[in-house]
XYZ file of C-alpha atoms in Angstrom:
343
model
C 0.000 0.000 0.000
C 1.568 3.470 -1.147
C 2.163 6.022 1.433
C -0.526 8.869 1.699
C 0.609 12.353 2.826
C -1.235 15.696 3.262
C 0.005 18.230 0.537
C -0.228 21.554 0.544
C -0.861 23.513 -3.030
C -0.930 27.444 -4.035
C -3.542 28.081 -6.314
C -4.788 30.291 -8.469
C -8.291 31.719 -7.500
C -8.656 33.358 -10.790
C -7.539 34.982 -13.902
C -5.966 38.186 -12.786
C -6.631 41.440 -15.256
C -4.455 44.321 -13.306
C -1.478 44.156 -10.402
C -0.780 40.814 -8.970
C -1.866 40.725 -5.086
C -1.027 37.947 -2.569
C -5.073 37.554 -2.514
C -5.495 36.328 -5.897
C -3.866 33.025 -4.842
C -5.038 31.114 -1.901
C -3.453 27.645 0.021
C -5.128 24.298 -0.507
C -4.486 21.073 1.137
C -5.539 17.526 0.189
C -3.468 14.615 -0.232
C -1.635 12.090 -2.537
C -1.064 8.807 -2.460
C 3.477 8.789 -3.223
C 3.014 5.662 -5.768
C 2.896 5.385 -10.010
C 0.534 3.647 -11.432
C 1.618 0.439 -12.734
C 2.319 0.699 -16.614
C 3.050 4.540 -15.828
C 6.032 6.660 -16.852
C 4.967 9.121 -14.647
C 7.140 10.302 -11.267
C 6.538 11.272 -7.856
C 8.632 14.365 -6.823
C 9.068 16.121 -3.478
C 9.608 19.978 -4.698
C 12.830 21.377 -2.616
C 12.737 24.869 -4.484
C 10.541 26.877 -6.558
C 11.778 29.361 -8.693
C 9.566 32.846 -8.670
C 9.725 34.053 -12.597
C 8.004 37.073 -14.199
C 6.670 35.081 -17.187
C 4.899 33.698 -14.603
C 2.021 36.493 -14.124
C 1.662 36.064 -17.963
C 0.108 32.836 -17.133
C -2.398 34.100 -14.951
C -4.271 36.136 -17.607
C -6.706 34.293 -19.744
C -5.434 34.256 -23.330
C -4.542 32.071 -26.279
C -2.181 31.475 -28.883
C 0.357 32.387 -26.406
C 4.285 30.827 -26.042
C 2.996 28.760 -22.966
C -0.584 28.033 -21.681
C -2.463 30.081 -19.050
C -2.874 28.680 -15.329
C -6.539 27.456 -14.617
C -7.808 28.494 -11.549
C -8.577 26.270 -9.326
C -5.788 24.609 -9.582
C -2.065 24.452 -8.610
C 0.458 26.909 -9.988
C 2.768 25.572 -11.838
C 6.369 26.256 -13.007
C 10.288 25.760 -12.923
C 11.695 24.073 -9.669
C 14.159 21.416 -8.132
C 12.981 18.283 -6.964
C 13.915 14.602 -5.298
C 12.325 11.559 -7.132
C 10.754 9.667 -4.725
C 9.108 6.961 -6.912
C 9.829 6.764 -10.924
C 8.069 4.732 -13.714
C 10.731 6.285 -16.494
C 13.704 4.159 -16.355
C 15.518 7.219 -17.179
C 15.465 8.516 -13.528
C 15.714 6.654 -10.473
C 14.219 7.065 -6.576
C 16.958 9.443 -4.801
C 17.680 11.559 -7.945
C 17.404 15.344 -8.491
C 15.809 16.438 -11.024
C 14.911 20.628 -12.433
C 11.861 20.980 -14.348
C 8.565 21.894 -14.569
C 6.533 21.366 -11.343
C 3.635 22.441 -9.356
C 3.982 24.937 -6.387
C 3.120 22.548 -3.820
C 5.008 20.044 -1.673
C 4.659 16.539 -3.748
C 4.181 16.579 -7.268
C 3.104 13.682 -9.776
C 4.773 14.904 -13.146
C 4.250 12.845 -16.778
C 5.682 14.897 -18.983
C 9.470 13.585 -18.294
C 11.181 14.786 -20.550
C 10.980 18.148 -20.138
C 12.656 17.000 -16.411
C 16.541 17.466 -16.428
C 18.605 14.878 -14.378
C 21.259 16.976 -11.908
C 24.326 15.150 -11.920
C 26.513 17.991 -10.460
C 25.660 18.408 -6.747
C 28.824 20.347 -5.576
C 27.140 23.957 -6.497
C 24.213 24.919 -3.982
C 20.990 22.966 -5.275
C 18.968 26.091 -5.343
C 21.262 27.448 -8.084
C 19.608 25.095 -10.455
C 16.475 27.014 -10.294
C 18.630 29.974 -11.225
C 22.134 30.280 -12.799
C 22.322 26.478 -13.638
C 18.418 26.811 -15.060
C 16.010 28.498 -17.303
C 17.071 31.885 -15.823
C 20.679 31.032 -16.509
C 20.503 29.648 -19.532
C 18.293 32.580 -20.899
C 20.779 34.927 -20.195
C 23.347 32.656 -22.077
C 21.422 32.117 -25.167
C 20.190 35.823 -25.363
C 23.398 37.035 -24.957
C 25.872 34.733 -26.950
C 23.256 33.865 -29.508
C 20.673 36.816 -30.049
C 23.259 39.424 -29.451
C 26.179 38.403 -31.346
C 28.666 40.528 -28.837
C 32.371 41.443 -29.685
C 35.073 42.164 -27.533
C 35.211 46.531 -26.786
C 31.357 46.694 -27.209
C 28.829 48.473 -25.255
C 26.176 47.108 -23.176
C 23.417 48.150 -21.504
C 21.203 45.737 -19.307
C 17.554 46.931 -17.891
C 16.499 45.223 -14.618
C 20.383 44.279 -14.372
C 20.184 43.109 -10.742
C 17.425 40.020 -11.353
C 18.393 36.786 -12.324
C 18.912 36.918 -15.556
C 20.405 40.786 -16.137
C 23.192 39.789 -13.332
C 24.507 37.191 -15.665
C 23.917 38.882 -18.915
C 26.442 41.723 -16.595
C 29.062 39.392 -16.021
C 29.194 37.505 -19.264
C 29.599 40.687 -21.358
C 32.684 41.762 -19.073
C 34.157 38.418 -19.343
C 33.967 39.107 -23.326
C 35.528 42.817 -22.432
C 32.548 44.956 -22.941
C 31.691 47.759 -21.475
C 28.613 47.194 -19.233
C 26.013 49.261 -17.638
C 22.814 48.271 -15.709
C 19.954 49.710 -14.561
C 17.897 48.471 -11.021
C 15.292 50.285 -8.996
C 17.159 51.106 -5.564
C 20.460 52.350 -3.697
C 21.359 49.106 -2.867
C 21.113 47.064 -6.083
C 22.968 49.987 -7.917
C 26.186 49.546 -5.786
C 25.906 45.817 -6.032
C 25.768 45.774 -9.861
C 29.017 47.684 -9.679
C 30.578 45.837 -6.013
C 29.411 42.346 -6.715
C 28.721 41.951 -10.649
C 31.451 43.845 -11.822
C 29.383 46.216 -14.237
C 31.358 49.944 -14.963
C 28.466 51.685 -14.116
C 24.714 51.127 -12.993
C 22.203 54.003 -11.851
C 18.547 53.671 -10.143
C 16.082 54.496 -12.801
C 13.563 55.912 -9.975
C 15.852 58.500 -9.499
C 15.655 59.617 -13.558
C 13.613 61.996 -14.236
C 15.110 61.711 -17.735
C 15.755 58.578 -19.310
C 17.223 60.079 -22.632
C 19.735 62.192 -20.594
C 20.773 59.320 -17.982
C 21.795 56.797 -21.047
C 23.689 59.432 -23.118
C 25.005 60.260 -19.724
C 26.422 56.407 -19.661
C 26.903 56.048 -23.183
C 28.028 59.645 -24.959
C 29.079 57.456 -28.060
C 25.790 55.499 -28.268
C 25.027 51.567 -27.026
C 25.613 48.429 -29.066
C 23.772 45.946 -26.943
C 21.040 45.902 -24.877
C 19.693 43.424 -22.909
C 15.497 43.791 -22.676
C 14.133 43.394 -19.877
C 11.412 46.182 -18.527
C 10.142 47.411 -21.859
C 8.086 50.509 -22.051
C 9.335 54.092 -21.121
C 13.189 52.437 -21.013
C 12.777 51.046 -23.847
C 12.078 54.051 -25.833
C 14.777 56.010 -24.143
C 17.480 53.373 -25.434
C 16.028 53.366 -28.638
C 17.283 56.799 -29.031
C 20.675 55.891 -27.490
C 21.092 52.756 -29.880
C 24.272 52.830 -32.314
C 23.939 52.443 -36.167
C 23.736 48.511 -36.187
C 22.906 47.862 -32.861
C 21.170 44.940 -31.428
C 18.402 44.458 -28.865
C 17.900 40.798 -27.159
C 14.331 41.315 -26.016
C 14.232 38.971 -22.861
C 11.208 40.314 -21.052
C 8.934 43.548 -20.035
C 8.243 43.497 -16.779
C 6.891 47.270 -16.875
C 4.222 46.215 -18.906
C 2.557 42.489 -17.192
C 0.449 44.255 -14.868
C -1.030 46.891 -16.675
C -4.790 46.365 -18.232
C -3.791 48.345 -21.194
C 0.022 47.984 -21.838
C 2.132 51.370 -23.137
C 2.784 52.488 -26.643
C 6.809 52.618 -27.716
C 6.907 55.790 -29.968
C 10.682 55.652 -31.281
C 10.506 52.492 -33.415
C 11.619 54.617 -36.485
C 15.461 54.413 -35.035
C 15.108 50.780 -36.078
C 15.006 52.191 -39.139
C 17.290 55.063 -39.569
C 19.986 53.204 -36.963
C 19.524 49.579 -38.789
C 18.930 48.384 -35.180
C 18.124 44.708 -34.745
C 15.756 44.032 -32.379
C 14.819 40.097 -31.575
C 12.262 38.348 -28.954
C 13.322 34.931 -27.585
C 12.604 32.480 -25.717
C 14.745 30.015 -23.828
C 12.783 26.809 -24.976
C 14.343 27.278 -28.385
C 17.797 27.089 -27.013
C 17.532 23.717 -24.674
C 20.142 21.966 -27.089
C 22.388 24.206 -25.808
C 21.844 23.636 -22.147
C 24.765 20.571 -21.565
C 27.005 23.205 -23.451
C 26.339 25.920 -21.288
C 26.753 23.659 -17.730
C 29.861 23.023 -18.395
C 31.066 26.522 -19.618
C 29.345 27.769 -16.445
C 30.136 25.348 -13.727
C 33.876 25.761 -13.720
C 33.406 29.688 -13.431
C 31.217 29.173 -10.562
C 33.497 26.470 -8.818
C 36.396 29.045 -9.409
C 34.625 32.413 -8.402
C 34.846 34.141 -11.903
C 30.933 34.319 -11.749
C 29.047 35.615 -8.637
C 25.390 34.482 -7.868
C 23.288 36.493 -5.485
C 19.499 34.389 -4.882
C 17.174 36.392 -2.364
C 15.714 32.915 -0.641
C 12.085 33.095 0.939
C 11.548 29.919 3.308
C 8.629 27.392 3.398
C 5.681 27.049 0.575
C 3.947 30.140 2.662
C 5.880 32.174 1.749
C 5.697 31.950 -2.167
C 2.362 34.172 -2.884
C 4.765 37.262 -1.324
C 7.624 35.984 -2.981
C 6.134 36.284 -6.588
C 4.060 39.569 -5.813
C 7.599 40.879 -4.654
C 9.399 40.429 -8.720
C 6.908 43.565 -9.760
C 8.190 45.833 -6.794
C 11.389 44.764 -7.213
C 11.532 43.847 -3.207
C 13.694 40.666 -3.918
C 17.451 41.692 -4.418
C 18.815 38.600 -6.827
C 17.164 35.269 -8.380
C 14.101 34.850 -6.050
C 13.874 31.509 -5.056
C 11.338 29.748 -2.280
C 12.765 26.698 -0.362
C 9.931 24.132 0.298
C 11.757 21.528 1.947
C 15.138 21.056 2.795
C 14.838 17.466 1.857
């Protein structure tokens, strides 16, 4: 006879239309029975950590023909996390492995679609980093930078919401390359970070802007060759201004815009024309093949210190409705990251 357990679940109460409040998700708890059914390829997971995304409030607006499908209420959020099989009818994966993939935001999990599940096999990094720097966020920031941007050595750089867990990265991979890198965050304290911790040349708080124009030429009198997307909106159409004749934009994300009922207009799009600026959406799903690739470029520089991680940690499945509601105030300083169980 399988083991039965209580589980507790965060779910969504209901499609959400304007700013994201702790309210519009509520806690459930039923239970589960820790077995697969026999013939199954299914697995039974205990989630460890849950990684707290922005596309994430995407998903909890009612649309289609979207890049990935919108939560139902009801029912359990879902997204990327880090995970202990505890029972496993896909001979690729065994009881006692970690695994990062898509999971629910509760404490067990039964998950069938295994292959999108990725097997850890390096466990000398903190765990948690997979649901960062050694995951999608890592990865993205990889992809959209080596791939999407096409960056050479002496360029300039410019990275919106540099402090998160992707725009950190993008930071130090561009000074490894021997650009020149600035980043943009939304208090004091991230600011000096980008520049203490990430290594960036320069970083100011775009609160404090009243001008967005005049704060980039400040950075970049000669003009920018890369910029990282990230926020969209009015910061968008400053740098659009700012760009360089051939520049390129990696558009990663607009975070400005995912709570809004009626998103804002971007007025300069003619410099895309007069500056032959190429500006390219992505998404990381098109860029798994590159994932073993990127592990072990990135490993090593974490084992030896060349890249610096900062993860902003909220304890215990409670604690993930504040967590999340946190990204679009930009309370959490790092990847944000909620432990569920410390195994």
């Amino acid at each position: 006879m399988a083991e039965e357990v209580s589980n507790k679940q965060v779910i969504l109460k209901h499609y959400v239309t304007s700013y994201l409040k702790e309210s519009d998700m509520e806690f459930n708890s039923t239970t589960i029975k820790l077995n697969v059914p026999e013939g199954s390829n299914a697995m039974v997971l205990k989630n460890l950590f849950l990684s707290c995304d922005p596309y994430m409030r995407n998903r909890m607006k009612k649309f289609e023909g979207g890049y990935v499908e919108s939560f139902t209420p009801g029912s359990p959020i879902t997204g990327y996390g880090v995970a202990k099989v505890l029972e496993s009818g896909d001979s690729n994966f065994q009881k006692g492995d970690l695994v990062l993939g898509r999971t629910g935001w509760e404490e067990y999990s039964i998950v069938t679609a295994t292959p999108t599940l990725f097997k850890i096999r390096d466990k000398d990094v903190p765990i948690s980093y997979y649901t960062g720097i050694l995951g999608m966020p890592g990865l993205t920031a990889y992809a959209g930078f080596y791939e999407v941007c096409s960056p050479k050595k002496g360029e300039t750089v410019f990275v919106s919401a540099a402090s998160g867990a992707v725009g950190q990265l993008v930071g130090q991979f561009a000074k490894m390359l021997g650009c020149y890198v600035v980043g943009s965050a939304g208090s004091k304290e991230k600011v000096d970070r980008l520049k203490s911790t990430f290594g960036f040349d320069e970083a100011f708080n775009y609160k404090e802007e009243q001008d967005l124009d005049a704060a980039l030429k400040r950075y970049f009198p000669d003009g920018i060759d890369i910029y990282f997307e990230n926020v969209g909106g009015k910061m968008l159409d400053a740098v659009l201004l700012n760009m360089k004749i051939h520049g390129r934009i990696a558009v990663c994300g607009m975070i400005s815009q995912y709570n809004l009922e009626q998103t804002e207009g971007v007025h300069n799009l003619f410099c895309l024309i007069s500056k032959r600026i190429r500006m390219e959406g992505f998404l990381v799903f098109d860029y798994y093949h590159l994932y073993p690739k990127y592990l072990e470029m990135i490993i090593p520089q974490i084992k030896a210190g060349k890249v610096v991680y900062v993860e902003d940690v909220a304890e215990g499945l409670e604690s993930a409705p504040s967590a999340l509601v946190g990204l679009f105030s930009g309370r959490n300083i790092g990847k944000q990251v909620v432990m569920v169980s410390r195994e």
